[in-house]
Amino acid sequence: MKPYKMAIFDLDGVIVDTAKYHYLAWRELAERLGFEFTQEHNERLKGVSRWRSLEILLEVGGMPDKFTDAEKEDMANEKNKRYVGYISQLREDEILPGARELIARMKENGIKTAIGSASKNTPLILERLGIADLFDVVIDGNSTQKAKPDPEVFVLGAKAMDVPPGDCIVFEDAQAGIDAALAAGMTPIGVGDPHNLVGAEIHVPALKDFIF
Ligand code: B16
Ligand code: MG
C-alpha cells in the first residue's frame, strides 16, 4: 500500500459495536407494529441512513407504503429515542480492540485522523467512549446531505484537512462505505467479513489486526 497522509474511520462497526443497540431499538419498533425483525434483517441496516433503515424495516414488515412521511418521521424519532437510551450507557471499555491504540499511534506519526460516519449520534458516542480528542476532524450525519455510498462524508473530511483524496485510507465495515470510499478516490480497508466488503484494498478482521 502506498504511504498515506490521512486515515478516516467509520464509527459504527469499526470503532464500536453499536449495531446491537440499533437492532434492539429497531426490533422494539417492529414489535409495536406487529412483526418480527431478526438479526439477519438487521444486517441490511449496517452503514445505511436512519431514514433508509426505516424504509427497509417497513419492507420487511410487508408495509412499505402504509405510512405518510410525517408518520415515518415519528417512527424514526421513536426508534432514535430508544437507541439514545442505550448508547447513553456506553462504557469506555466497549471500544473495539486495538482502535484507540491504532488511532493514537497514527496521530503520533503525523497522520491526520478523522471520523466519517452516517450517524447523527456520533458526538454522544465519541464522548461516551472518551475518544473525541483523538480526531482532527469529525464528519457525520449532522454535517452531510447525502448518505453513503455517496462519497460526500469522506470528501468533506479530506477537504477539511486539505489532504488530496488519493492520500487517504478509509476503514469501513459496510459495503456502502467501501463504495463511498472508492467513489471518493480513496483506498478502502475492509474491517470484518470480506464477503460484505467487495472492492476493499485489503481486509482485516478488526482494527487490532491492521499492521501500522
Ligand atoms: P443514527 P456508520 C451508521 O453509522 C450505522 O452503521 C447505521 O446502522 C445507522 O443507521 C446510521 O449510522 C445512522 O445512525 O440513526 O445514529 O443517525 O457505520 O456510518 O458509523
Ligand atoms: Mg459502519
Coordinates of C-alpha atoms and ligand atoms in Angstrom, one line a residue:
M1 CA 0.0 0.0 0.0
K2 CA 1.3 3.5 -0.8
P3 CA 2.1 5.8 2.1
Y4 CA -1.0 7.9 3.2
K5 CA -1.4 11.2 5.0
M6 CA -4.9 10.8 6.4
A7 CA -6.9 7.9 7.9
I8 CA -10.7 8.2 8.0
F9 CA -12.6 5.9 10.3
D10 CA -16.2 4.8 10.1
L11 CA -17.7 4.7 13.6
D12 CA -20.4 2.0 14.0
G13 CA -18.9 -1.4 13.3
V14 CA -15.3 -0.2 13.1
I15 CA -14.6 1.6 16.4
V16 CA -17.6 0.4 18.4
D17 CA -20.3 -2.3 18.0
T18 CA -23.4 -0.1 18.2
A19 CA -25.2 -2.4 15.7
K20 CA -26.6 -4.4 18.6
Y21 CA -28.2 -1.3 20.1
H22 CA -29.6 -0.2 16.7
Y23 CA -31.0 -3.7 16.5
L24 CA -32.7 -3.6 19.9
A25 CA -34.3 -0.3 19.1
W26 CA -35.5 -1.2 15.6
R27 CA -36.8 -4.6 16.9
E28 CA -38.9 -2.8 19.5
L29 CA -40.4 -0.6 16.8
A30 CA -41.2 -3.7 14.7
E31 CA -42.8 -5.4 17.7
R32 CA -45.1 -2.4 18.2
L33 CA -46.0 -2.6 14.5
G34 CA -46.7 -6.3 14.9
F35 CA -44.0 -8.1 13.0
E36 CA -40.7 -9.9 13.8
F37 CA -37.4 -8.2 12.9
T38 CA -34.5 -10.6 13.1
Q39 CA -30.7 -10.2 13.4
E40 CA -30.4 -11.3 9.8
H41 CA -32.7 -8.4 8.7
N42 CA -30.6 -6.1 10.8
E43 CA -27.5 -6.9 8.7
R44 CA -29.2 -4.9 5.9
L45 CA -29.2 -1.7 8.0
K46 CA -25.4 -1.5 8.6
G47 CA -23.9 1.7 7.3
V48 CA -27.4 2.8 6.0
S49 CA -29.0 6.1 7.0
R50 CA -31.7 6.2 9.6
W51 CA -34.5 7.0 7.1
R52 CA -33.4 4.3 4.7
S53 CA -33.2 1.9 7.6
L54 CA -36.8 2.6 8.5
E55 CA -37.8 2.0 4.8
I56 CA -36.1 -1.4 4.8
L57 CA -37.7 -2.3 8.2
L58 CA -41.2 -1.4 6.8
E59 CA -40.4 -3.5 3.6
V60 CA -39.5 -6.5 5.9
G61 CA -42.9 -6.0 7.7
G62 CA -44.7 -6.0 4.4
M63 CA -45.9 -2.4 4.8
P64 CA -43.7 -0.3 2.6
D65 CA -46.4 2.2 1.6
K66 CA -48.6 2.2 4.7
F67 CA -47.4 5.4 6.3
T68 CA -47.1 9.0 5.4
D69 CA -43.7 10.8 5.6
A70 CA -44.9 12.5 8.8
E71 CA -45.8 9.2 10.4
K72 CA -42.4 7.8 9.3
E73 CA -40.7 10.8 10.8
D74 CA -42.4 10.0 14.2
M75 CA -41.3 6.3 14.0
A76 CA -37.7 7.3 13.2
N77 CA -37.7 9.6 16.2
E78 CA -39.3 6.9 18.4
K79 CA -36.5 4.5 17.4
N80 CA -33.8 7.1 17.9
K81 CA -35.1 7.9 21.4
R82 CA -34.8 4.2 22.4
Y83 CA -31.3 4.0 20.7
V84 CA -30.1 7.1 22.5
G85 CA -31.3 5.5 25.8
Y86 CA -29.0 2.5 25.1
I87 CA -25.9 4.4 23.9
S88 CA -26.2 6.9 26.8
Q89 CA -25.0 3.9 28.9
L90 CA -22.0 3.1 26.6
R91 CA -18.9 2.3 28.6
E92 CA -15.3 3.3 27.6
D93 CA -14.3 -0.4 27.5
E94 CA -16.8 -1.0 24.7
I95 CA -14.4 0.5 22.2
L96 CA -13.4 -2.3 19.9
P97 CA -9.9 -4.0 20.4
G98 CA -7.0 -2.1 19.0
A99 CA -9.0 1.0 17.9
R100 CA -7.7 3.5 20.5
E101 CA -4.1 2.3 20.1
L102 CA -4.1 2.4 16.3
I103 CA -5.6 5.9 16.0
A104 CA -3.3 7.3 18.7
R105 CA -0.2 5.8 17.0
M106 CA -1.2 7.2 13.6
K107 CA -1.7 10.7 15.2
E108 CA 1.8 10.5 16.9
N109 CA 3.2 9.7 13.4
G110 CA 1.7 12.8 11.8
I111 CA -1.2 11.1 10.0
K112 CA -4.4 13.2 10.1
T113 CA -7.3 11.3 11.7
A114 CA -11.0 11.6 11.0
I115 CA -14.4 10.1 11.7
G116 CA -16.6 9.6 8.6
S117 CA -19.9 8.3 9.9
A118 CA -23.5 8.3 8.8
S119 CA -24.7 8.6 12.4
K120 CA -26.2 11.7 13.8
N121 CA -25.4 10.4 17.3
T122 CA -21.6 10.5 16.6
P123 CA -20.9 13.2 19.2
L124 CA -22.6 11.3 22.0
I125 CA -20.8 8.1 21.1
L126 CA -17.3 9.7 21.0
E127 CA -18.0 11.4 24.3
R128 CA -19.1 8.2 26.0
L129 CA -16.0 6.4 24.7
G130 CA -13.8 9.3 25.7
I131 CA -12.0 9.5 22.3
A132 CA -13.3 12.8 20.8
D133 CA -9.8 14.3 21.1
L134 CA -8.2 11.6 19.0
F135 CA -9.6 13.0 15.8
D136 CA -8.6 16.1 13.8
V137 CA -12.0 16.3 12.2
V138 CA -15.4 14.6 12.7
I139 CA -17.8 14.4 9.7
D140 CA -21.1 12.7 10.5
G141 CA -24.8 12.6 9.7
N142 CA -25.2 16.1 11.1
S143 CA -22.8 17.6 8.6
T144 CA -23.8 15.7 5.4
Q145 CA -26.7 15.8 3.0
K146 CA -26.1 12.6 1.1
A147 CA -25.8 9.1 2.6
K148 CA -23.1 6.5 1.8
P149 CA -22.5 5.2 -0.9
D150 CA -22.3 8.8 -1.9
P151 CA -18.7 9.9 -1.2
E152 CA -19.7 13.2 0.5
V153 CA -18.8 12.3 4.1
F154 CA -15.2 11.3 3.1
V155 CA -14.7 14.1 0.7
L156 CA -15.6 16.7 3.3
G157 CA -13.2 15.1 5.8
A158 CA -10.3 15.2 3.4
K159 CA -11.1 18.8 2.3
A160 CA -11.2 19.9 6.0
M161 CA -7.6 18.8 6.4
D162 CA -6.6 19.9 2.9
V163 CA -5.4 16.3 2.0
P164 CA -5.9 15.0 -1.5
P165 CA -8.3 12.0 -1.7
G166 CA -5.6 9.8 -3.2
D167 CA -3.6 10.2 0.1
C168 CA -6.5 9.0 2.3
I169 CA -7.3 5.5 3.6
V170 CA -10.8 4.7 4.9
F171 CA -11.7 2.0 7.4
E172 CA -15.2 0.6 6.8
D173 CA -17.4 -2.3 7.9
A174 CA -20.2 -1.8 5.3
Q175 CA -20.4 -2.2 1.6
A176 CA -22.0 1.2 1.2
G177 CA -18.9 2.7 2.9
I178 CA -16.4 0.8 0.7
D179 CA -18.3 2.1 -2.3
A180 CA -18.3 5.6 -0.9
A181 CA -14.5 5.5 -0.4
L182 CA -13.9 4.2 -3.9
A183 CA -16.1 6.9 -5.3
A184 CA -14.1 9.5 -3.4
G185 CA -10.9 8.2 -4.9
M186 CA -9.6 6.9 -1.6
T187 CA -8.2 3.5 -0.5
P188 CA -10.7 1.4 1.4
I189 CA -9.7 -1.0 4.1
G190 CA -12.5 -3.6 4.8
V191 CA -13.0 -4.3 8.5
G192 CA -14.9 -7.6 9.1
D193 CA -16.4 -10.2 6.8
P194 CA -14.7 -9.9 3.4
H195 CA -17.9 -11.1 1.6
N196 CA -19.7 -7.9 2.6
L197 CA -16.7 -5.7 1.6
V198 CA -16.2 -6.1 -2.1
G199 CA -13.6 -3.7 -3.6
A200 CA -11.5 -3.2 -0.4
E201 CA -7.8 -2.9 -1.0
I202 CA -7.1 -5.2 2.0
H203 CA -9.3 -6.9 4.6
V204 CA -8.7 -7.2 8.4
P205 CA -11.0 -8.9 10.9
A206 CA -10.7 -5.9 13.3
L207 CA -8.6 -2.7 13.7
K208 CA -6.2 -4.6 16.1
D209 CA -5.2 -6.7 13.0
F210 CA -4.1 -3.7 10.9
I211 CA -0.3 -3.5 10.9
F212 CA 0.9 0.1 11.1
Ligands
B16_1 P1 -28.2 7.3 13.5 P2 -21.7 4.4 10.5 C1 -24.3 4.2 10.6 O1 -23.1 4.5 11.2 C2 -24.9 2.9 11.1 O2 -24.0 1.8 10.6 C3 -26.2 2.6 10.6 O3 -26.7 1.4 11.1 C4 -27.2 3.8 11.1 O4 -28.5 3.6 10.6 C5 -26.6 5.1 10.7 O5 -25.2 5.2 11.1 C6 -27.4 6.3 11.2 O6 -27.3 6.3 12.6 O7 -29.6 6.8 13.5 O8 -27.5 7.2 14.8 O9 -28.1 8.7 12.9 O10 -21.5 2.9 10.3 O11 -21.7 5.2 9.2 O12 -20.7 4.9 11.5
MG2 MG -20.2 1.2 9.9

